Amino acid sequence: LGRKGIFSPCVKIGLMVQKAYTGFSGRQLVEHLNGNIHYQMFCGVMIVPSSPVTNYKIVSIIRNEIVSLLDIYSLQKVLASHGNLILRTFTCVTDATCYESHMRFSTDMKLLWESLECLSSISAGIAVIWS
């Protein structure tokens, strides 16, 4: 139902392979897809330079779509049936994408500020003890 998608299933799988291979964010991957003919050829899509993909969330949307269609238990059964020898000697791992939230990146100024806050709280505690 609804409008036909601009990307075929092959293009979507190609994008997910590129994302895993490059480690790019969704925005970076879309920028490279718009400007790099090799990325387009790998996915089997041709993006006209005059009308590039502007929805940077398309990568997350595709990933969510694939996850909703993926039956992980059937995948594990297929992997187990085709790789009995491998599974006996190695570990088979399936990946689930996780995103950290409320994550901050330390900078010199943040570390300096936090150390000053820590020192001021320690000195306030010492002042209370001595008084």
C-alpha positions as a printed NumPy array, in Angstrom:
array([[  0.   ,   0.   ,   0.   ],
       [  1.075,   3.564,  -0.51 ],
       [  3.681,   5.057,  -2.764],
       [  6.276,   2.823,  -4.36 ],
       [  9.644,   3.088,  -2.636],
       [ 12.542,   4.708,  -4.437],
       [ 14.894,   1.877,  -3.432],
       [ 14.492,  -1.757,  -4.409],
       [ 15.253,  -4.511,  -1.871],
       [ 18.67 ,  -5.028,  -3.508],
       [ 19.517,  -1.356,  -3.037],
       [ 18.441,  -1.531,   0.604],
       [ 20.646,  -4.553,   1.292],
       [ 23.527,  -2.847,  -0.521],
       [ 23.135,   0.236,   1.674],
       [ 23.207,  -1.888,   4.827],
       [ 26.369,  -3.656,   3.62 ],
       [ 27.993,  -0.292,   2.891],
       [ 26.971,   1.058,   6.289],
       [ 28.499,  -1.93 ,   8.054],
       [ 31.649,  -1.804,   5.922],
       [ 32.308,   1.927,   6.131],
       [ 31.051,   2.644,   9.642],
       [ 29.468,   5.854,   8.362],
       [ 26.516,   7.501,  10.02 ],
       [ 23.264,   7.609,   8.074],
       [ 23.956,  11.181,   7.005],
       [ 27.482,  10.385,   5.835],
       [ 26.311,   7.334,   3.923],
       [ 23.609,   9.293,   2.099],
       [ 26.106,  12.047,   1.252],
       [ 28.513,   9.483,  -0.197],
       [ 25.687,   7.747,  -2.042],
       [ 24.651,  11.052,  -3.617],
       [ 28.166,  12.004,  -4.677],
       [ 30.017,   8.753,  -5.314],
       [ 29.241,   6.725,  -8.424],
       [ 30.991,   3.689,  -6.938],
       [ 28.547,   3.595,  -4.034],
       [ 25.669,   3.867,  -6.483],
       [ 27.065,   1.096,  -8.679],
       [ 27.522,  -1.184,  -5.681],
       [ 23.877,  -0.699,  -4.698],
       [ 22.597,  -0.819,  -8.271],
       [ 20.985,   2.596,  -8.187],
       [ 21.515,   5.755, -10.22 ],
       [ 20.933,   9.018,  -8.41 ],
       [ 20.588,  12.055, -10.605],
       [ 22.808,  14.881,  -9.296],
       [ 20.021,  17.404,  -9.787],
       [ 17.715,  15.484,  -7.422],
       [ 19.829,  13.867,  -4.688],
       [ 18.436,  11.908,  -1.756],
       [ 17.697,  14.505,   0.931],
       [ 16.165,  12.324,   3.635],
       [ 19.134,  11.421,   5.81 ],
       [ 16.94 ,   9.213,   7.977],
       [ 16.373,   6.832,   5.061],
       [ 19.179,   4.563,   6.315],
       [ 17.488,   4.139,   9.713],
       [ 14.121,   3.641,   8.048],
       [ 15.566,   0.892,   5.83 ],
       [ 17.285,  -0.781,   8.784],
       [ 14.025,  -0.787,  10.763],
       [ 12.162,  -2.184,   7.769],
       [ 14.653,  -5.025,   7.34 ],
       [ 14.598,  -5.799,  11.066],
       [ 10.806,  -5.991,  11.07 ],
       [ 10.903,  -8.518,   8.203],
       [ 13.809, -10.599,   9.517],
       [ 12.969, -13.851,  11.274],
       [ 16.094, -14.378,  13.362],
       [ 15.081, -17.866,  14.519],
       [ 14.753, -19.112,  10.947],
       [ 18.116, -17.534,  10.113],
       [ 19.75 , -19.326,  13.034],
       [ 18.229, -22.663,  11.955],
       [ 19.557, -22.202,   8.414],
       [ 23.007, -21.257,   9.704],
       [ 23.024, -24.236,  12.053],
       [ 21.923, -26.679,   9.337],
       [ 24.627, -25.551,   6.889],
       [ 27.506, -25.18 ,   9.268],
       [ 27.466, -28.001,  11.82 ],
       [ 31.239, -28.402,  11.741],
       [ 31.843, -24.693,  11.98 ],
       [ 29.367, -24.229,  14.807],
       [ 31.014, -26.985,  16.837],
       [ 34.42 , -25.304,  16.759],
       [ 33.521, -21.601,  16.564],
       [ 30.914, -19.297,  17.96 ],
       [ 28.171, -17.983,  15.714],
       [ 27.187, -14.434,  16.619],
       [ 24.251, -12.462,  15.28 ],
       [ 24.416,  -8.701,  15.599],
       [ 21.807,  -6.352,  16.988],
       [ 22.388,  -2.67 ,  16.395],
       [ 22.341,  -0.607,  19.572],
       [ 22.552,   3.115,  20.034],
       [ 23.778,   4.732,  23.203],
       [ 21.704,   7.583,  24.442],
       [ 22.677,  10.391,  26.785],
       [ 26.282,   9.909,  25.779],
       [ 28.648,  12.818,  25.965],
       [ 32.114,  13.251,  24.624],
       [ 34.829,  14.49 ,  26.937],
       [ 36.662,  17.597,  25.953],
       [ 39.459,  19.328,  27.809],
       [ 37.109,  22.069,  28.964],
       [ 34.491,  19.612,  30.249],
       [ 37.113,  17.629,  32.156],
       [ 38.563,  20.817,  33.643],
       [ 35.121,  22.059,  34.673],
       [ 34.181,  18.711,  36.257],
       [ 37.452,  18.582,  38.183],
       [ 36.805,  22.115,  39.492],
       [ 33.289,  21.09 ,  40.548],
       [ 34.696,  18.025,  42.296],
       [ 37.367,  20.055,  44.08 ],
       [ 34.864,  22.687,  45.181],
       [ 32.531,  20.023,  46.606],
       [ 35.452,  18.376,  48.419],
       [ 36.645,  21.714,  49.828],
       [ 33.087,  22.54 ,  50.919],
       [ 32.905,  19.181,  52.698],
       [ 36.231,  19.831,  54.433],
       [ 35.059,  23.278,  55.506],
       [ 31.962,  21.727,  57.077],
       [ 34.098,  19.176,  58.963],
       [ 36.446,  21.841,  60.347],
       [ 33.729,  24.206,  61.453]])
